[in-house]
Amino acid sequence: MVPTGDTAWLLASASMVLLMTPGLALFYGGMVRSKSVLNMMMMSFGALGLISVLWVLWGYSIAFGNDVGAGMLGDPFEFFGLRGLMEDLTSEEGGLPVMAFVAFQAVFAIITVALISGAIADRAKFGTWLIFAGIWATVVYFPIAHWVFAFDAGDVVGGWIANDLLAIDFAGGTAVHINAGAAALALAIVLGKRKGFARDPMRPHNLPLVMLGAGILWFGWFGFNAGSAVAADNTAAVAWVNTMTATGAASLAWLATEKIRDGHATSLGAASGIVAGLVAITPSCSAVSPVGAILLGAIAGVLCALAVGLKYRLGYDDSLDVVGVHLVGGLVGTILVGFLGTAAAPAGVDGLFYGGGVDQLWRQVVGAVSVMTYSFVVTLIIGYLLHKTVGFRVDEDDEVSGIDLAVHAETGYDLHVSTGAGRTLTGATAGATGSSGVGADADRQTEGSVKS
Amino acid sequence: MVPTGDTAWLLASASMVLLMTPGLALFYGGMVRSKSVLNMMMMSFGALGLISVLWVLWGYSIAFGNDVGAGMLGDPFEFFGLRGLMEDLTSEEGGLPVMAFVAFQAVFAIITVALISGAIADRAKFGTWLIFAGIWATVVYFPIAHWVFAFDAGDVVGGWIANDLLAIDFAGGTAVHINAGAAALALAIVLGKRKGFARDPMRPHNLPLVMLGAGILWFGWFGFNAGSAVAADNTAAVAWVNTMTATGAASLAWLATEKIRDGHATSLGAASGIVAGLVAITPSCSAVSPVGAILLGAIAGVLCALAVGLKYRLGYDDSLDVVGVHLVGGLVGTILVGFLGTAAAPAGVDGLFYGGGVDQLWRQVVGAVSVMTYSFVVTLIIGYLLHKTVGFRVDEDDEVSGIDLAVHAETGYDLHVSTGAGRTLTGATAGATGSSGVGADADRQTEGSVKS
Amino acid sequence: MVPTGDTAWLLASASMVLLMTPGLALFYGGMVRSKSVLNMMMMSFGALGLISVLWVLWGYSIAFGNDVGAGMLGDPFEFFGLRGLMEDLTSEEGGLPVMAFVAFQAVFAIITVALISGAIADRAKFGTWLIFAGIWATVVYFPIAHWVFAFDAGDVVGGWIANDLLAIDFAGGTAVHINAGAAALALAIVLGKRKGFARDPMRPHNLPLVMLGAGILWFGWFGFNAGSAVAADNTAAVAWVNTMTATGAASLAWLATEKIRDGHATSLGAASGIVAGLVAITPSCSAVSPVGAILLGAIAGVLCALAVGLKYRLGYDDSLDVVGVHLVGGLVGTILVGFLGTAAAPAGVDGLFYGGGVDQLWRQVVGAVSVMTYSFVVTLIIGYLLHKTVGFRVDEDDEVSGIDLAVHAETGYDLHVSTGAGRTLTGATAGATGSSGVGADADRQTEGSVKS
Amino acid sequence: MKLVTAVIKPHKWDEVREALEAFGVTGMTVTEASGFGRQKGHTEVYRGAEYDVALLPKIRVEIVVEDDSAGDVVGVITKTAQTGRIGDGKVWVMPIESVVRVRTGERDSAAL
Amino acid sequence: MKLVTAVIKPHKWDEVREALEAFGVTGMTVTEASGFGRQKGHTEVYRGAEYDVALLPKIRVEIVVEDDSAGDVVGVITKTAQTGRIGDGKVWVMPIESVVRVRTGERDSAAL
Amino acid sequence: MKLVTAVIKPHKWDEVREALEAFGVTGMTVTEASGFGRQKGHTEVYRGAEYDVALLPKIRVEIVVEDDSAGDVVGVITKTAQTGRIGDGKVWVMPIESVVRVRTGERDSAAL
Ligand SMILES: Nc1ncnc2c1ncn2[C@@H]1O[C@H](COP(=O)(O)OP(=O)(O)O)[C@@H](O)[C@H]1O
Ligand SMILES: Nc1ncnc2c1ncn2[C@@H]1O[C@H](COP(=O)(O)OP(=O)(O)O)[C@@H](O)[C@H]1O
Ligand SMILES: Nc1ncnc2c1ncn2[C@@H]1O[C@H](COP(=O)(O)OP(=O)(O)O)[C@@H](O)[C@H]1O
């Protein structure tokens, strides 16, 4: 028999997490200048399209296929194309539909890839981004998901972090955030700075969009974290409450940091604090108490608010602060489990502050550092290879005049009161024949085109 | 006993599908020029208000009342006003609350009506649109929902497509998309072309809004498709995964088509591909394998990308491509079930490519063509009647200067830095008396009004 | 054993209700002028951060701790920091995780606070708003939630409205809407009118944002109302359907009122009608039939549409009509239960029109008036105290030039085609040291700064 | 040299541009403007409160021309932008002392 | 004929328009502009990075007037738009050679 | 007094402003404009339909200057805004009869 309550929650969660990627597209898209909003959003939407296909083809199998050696990798062929997974029953004597789990994990893969794009705003070739996304998912994300999320089950052997190291990463602080953050740093280095970085203003063009994105991310994150219980149970409920309260605390902490340092509490700060809190509570939401979550969130809010300035000091153009928010926030959340973890919480492990000594702490640090190192190094290699071969960066001219127009032949907004002044339809590529000729429509007035 | 897991999923799904209509309003609204964004959104919101009332009054009864003849129509009086449906139990010995099913099916009716509006952007009288929506839902959608979604149950007799033809339409490829697409074509013909169609540029005024809309639609569509299992079970999970992967594939395929044909992969293309994929997987999500879904999505993406140019060749102004995306996508998805269906999927039927012969194929074709023909013809009649009586189109002047101002006395955006330059409050209609006089407020400065 | 279906629905509902606050931020944010959109949104986001922490600390305990006297207040220390609530079981022999209920109720507290902010658009000090929010939640909302939502259970004694008065308030017509509406009126009086109120135009700067907000609110409200069944059962399903249909009816009724009175049916009217209907059906969704819900929604739509003009007559600047929509709508919905309640609905009580006499009616009136009076008086006191001490209103200059810039040092939009003309980065506060100096980055060009 | 400034209705802009091109004008500079004049503005309604919007959207075109073309250019614009209804706009001509093409530094006639 | 161009603070625009109407000006053309001058811009902060925004929003009004009204129109604007604080703006007057009403083709005085 | 009007490429604006400040210009008024000229516009594609966008974004700067600075100001702008590629823009100079500082009522040279 299928446990319908758990399945209902898992499917709802998966849907909510899928929405996070469009939410991220808004969050990121609002932060760039209006001339590159579409390209920014397209990196997320491109990841959404591509990874949803790759996951079905070989992603799930690499992550959750039977281990092929040392907890590093699942068998890519075992469930290639999800074969054999459409049957009704999943575990032996009844259990969740495997496909519900496939669904839930798919959206994690998607958003992890999309997160990286924040580091390379305004300047990446879209085609190269897609190639990168496919390779990166295959050689970085899918294996790391195996390390962290594939628990041993019966005969099936899973990943080393989950089963051997026993680091606690409830919903992906390592696999998702540290991973994406390290990759982001690598790509920011590979692509180099935007023209005018740290000199020209590159301020957000649409902050309501950023805040909407943050709101959607928060909403979806309940699926992300509470859904990671893979059941509609007490663990899910605790994760839910911790996800709320740590996030609230992080947002307040970020605002307080700004108010003290800059004199103003900003809306971008509130939105950023929300994401920082969400990131930090991701690995830890099953391991800390609600009061611990407040503390953890507040620490993450302060540290991430300070960390986003690093790029100006160190000189890498992590345009939308993926490092400052996801890498730093992921590290904070993962490592603090070693301090703030309490046996009273569902994960049942005491951290240093609760008398558990350093046992869990070192496991957390090893897990975090391993993922960070692997991700950074491999991403650097992939990035440089693509940069030297197909090229990863658009022309400087296109960057200056705006990547949306150059790459996508589109403009984000046309809010002019005039009725499209100065624009004229010159050709409508039509129909199944694929010919791009001028339509035969008598209504068509060819003198409408420009002969400049 | 109520199966709470199934109910939870059904209620969550219904909520998600309700959100699709505002999502559609954004998707459509962003695609028109800024002078008509509100009217575009209002057609969806108007449908949302109106159909949610009509469904309760007689819609549910026409769709799911006992058949009154040949599988064409449910008894409109049986459940008029949903009478008798508030009791606790639904099926005999326990089952889903009927009201949950009422809820879930309501939102299908709403969005189907709203979809049509994309064909008549910028030029329809809002009042006439509402009248049309009410009539169309009553004589087209509610009966067709009976044909397709009303399965025989005990003594209760349902519709002919579901029970006699046995065409597979899991979540409404025929009832929703082919239906709306055919109606859209009819209305585009009735209303005629916008002034300047195919000559003046009518480019999207807010593409981030379009992408947000597409994201919300995708999210809601998991409720649409996976919710159509009416249970939180394996079928729902398979539908979920197929809905994800077909959509991703369609989006990529649309982008590839554009890249090859026009030289640019656009954000509007990504958003359009998403919707095309969602439409095509709607009827088929329970019938194909995940790999089949990739294929099906890719085909839909390519064909819809080619089909949207047809309107310029054939000369009908289907402004936002309801025909190119919903009619074509619906046909592709419905008919491909006859080819790509596999007995390993929940629907359990082999299509032509899986050795099932043409048995299912002809059923799919007959179902699709029947719905398309009925919808097109009846819509044409309703449309012309309204056009000739109350009038369906606004004045040419209002169309040119902008329908938002003329019909709704509003402007979508006021982003001027100046503090509302040149605008002055002249009267505030106040209070329960309904008088529209000038308030007695001493603070009111009447010299503020314009005497031009 | 945990009832997973109910838990799944409750967690999904809680997530949906959390999203309502960002939705409200958009709804409100779109309605103000572009120079104060961020501040408007920040009042909601600030409430989101702050109340999510306070709820965990003492809010839940005040609302749902054992009563400390006369049904007025729960024990603030019993569950301080949610202590002891992380265990697996909730009721004696199994039941919902308490933490799921904690989660669900948390988001009610958050949005109630956020709702108030609509009354004080464009002019409130952000810091004071946060202080107010914390005090108000503690002395107004948490106690009233106890009155209305804390049902006696075994030895645990709850609030007086729920258990003694027996007024029906299914999801918070009194505790949330009348409460927020009365507080809004008090704050509007405390802060006074905006400069130029009722003379200068202060029209919505972004109506698509308003409509998006309304759509998200509607979506989330299904969690709000149907989730209040605290089970995935028939009651939830009835609440769902009533929430849909009353809202649809209210939206149509508002539009009709506008069309008759002003000659135009507006998009702001549609969005406002949606919210009015949602408010009115909140207390009543378990108590009326679907046809009763249509009537109730329509009445609320008309009355709220008329009520929003009152502020010009009476001279208080309830900027975004929290009184006209939430107080009036809340009163309408709460009191109409006394007329339209039917024993056939889940609440099982007949109102005046269904032969139940005035028994339920007076209970509804007493409940409504009590909450309204308490909230108004206490809010007035808190408001004046803050106004006279820390100050509640920004400088007139800042109000005129725009609160976003003055308070948050941000601008909502930068949609200029020019590449950020005239703006230059002068300093990036960097890193963990917190120093705000100029970075050592060689790429940094200091001649980029302005020496005006 | 002269500067011809024209304030016209937005939906006439495309036609005017085409007519000017046909006439031989090779460049112009356009800004979005709002006009106030005899043409009535419109009324907007938000929650029952009415707002008079006195300003109407216009397109403002600036064209630098040779002295002897000025009259013709004004004529072309006047003819093309005319709908005969209030609010069609104005065209005015001002003297210019010099004009430079930024790209080359060419001056006056050579700068056009 | 003269062209009076005024650059003023946005929140003064309504008053200026009313004063000009009262004076008898029947039409004007308005554009949104940004001003750079003695008035300091402001600073915005995004994630701790500060941006100097040197430009300030202004309203730019153009009014074609009869030669002998020019001085008075400038006076009306100067008086009404004055707050006495830095950044109140400038008004300048230029000669116009001719003006045409597009609707009718009327010229000069008749075109106003 | 003279009015110098410059139409330049948007990404050159910051440099031009700095050069003008360095030269001693204390104020200017800026509007966003669109230019039409030799420089080709671009093509946008929406669902396979191509749109020619003839207009290109430009920044339009107005500077009131003393008679004898006009030439130098034009020179500074021309030099700074030059990229050598088509579309760099134009600068033209017109006579001004008077200018007033709104804040003080000061006139002409004193108004700058
Ligand atoms: N004196 C003026 N100075 C500058 N612009 C003017 C003047 N009068 C009118 N305009 C511009 O011309 C437009 C049309 O003028 P209006 O009086 O409405 O109609 P018409 O020119 O047909 O009589 C106005 O909207 C405004 O932009
Ligand atoms: N030389 C100038 N040419 C054109 N516009 C100017 C000039 N100087 C100032 N302005 C305009 O006037 C506005 C106000 O000038 P500013 O120097 O700030 O204050 P004030 O005029 O009160 O001394 C500026 O923002 C700018 O728009
Ligand atoms: N005759 C003109 N009158 C007014 N503005 C002009 C004129 N010709 C060109 N411009 C402006 O100058 C800009 C650049 O002109 P263009 O012909 O494209 O290049 P270039 O000046 O390098 O030859 C145009 O976009 C337009 O804004």
PDB file of C-alpha atoms in Angstrom, chain A residues 31 201-204 207 261 266 268 272 320-321, chain E residues 42-53:
ATOM      1  CA  MET A  31      19.332  42.272  -9.301  1.00  0.00           C
ATOM      2  CA  PRO A 201      27.344  51.247 -10.710  1.00  0.00           C
ATOM      3  CA  MET A 202      25.563  47.966 -11.374  1.00  0.00           C
ATOM      4  CA  ARG A 203      22.631  48.358  -9.175  1.00  0.00           C
ATOM      5  CA  PRO A 204      19.482  46.207  -9.174  1.00  0.00           C
ATOM      6  CA  LEU A 207      13.834  45.370  -6.452  1.00  0.00           C
ATOM      7  CA  ARG A 261      27.388  49.534   9.184  1.00  0.00           C
ATOM      8  CA  THR A 266      17.562  47.902   2.769  1.00  0.00           C
ATOM      9  CA  LEU A 268      17.821  44.017  -0.850  1.00  0.00           C
ATOM     10  CA  SER A 272      19.400  38.593   0.921  1.00  0.00           C
ATOM     11  CA  LEU A 320      25.201  38.351  -7.413  1.00  0.00           C
ATOM     12  CA  ASP A 321      27.106  37.036  -4.388  1.00  0.00           C
TER      13      ASP A 321
ATOM     14  CA  HIS E  42      22.194  61.082  -2.961  1.00  0.00           C
ATOM     15  CA  THR E  43      23.769  57.821  -2.042  1.00  0.00           C
ATOM     16  CA  GLU E  44      22.215  54.421  -2.444  1.00  0.00           C
ATOM     17  CA  VAL E  45      23.449  51.253  -0.803  1.00  0.00           C
ATOM     18  CA  TYR E  46      23.153  47.777  -2.259  1.00  0.00           C
ATOM     19  CA  ARG E  47      24.654  44.928  -0.272  1.00  0.00           C
ATOM     20  CA  GLY E  48      26.999  47.332   1.419  1.00  0.00           C
ATOM     21  CA  ALA E  49      28.261  48.870  -1.794  1.00  0.00           C
ATOM     22  CA  GLU E  50      27.527  52.559  -2.037  1.00  0.00           C
ATOM     23  CA  TYR E  51      26.446  54.255  -5.215  1.00  0.00           C
ATOM     24  CA  ASP E  52      26.555  57.984  -5.718  1.00  0.00           C
ATOM     25  CA  VAL E  53      23.577  59.028  -7.711  1.00  0.00           C
TER      26      VAL E  53
END
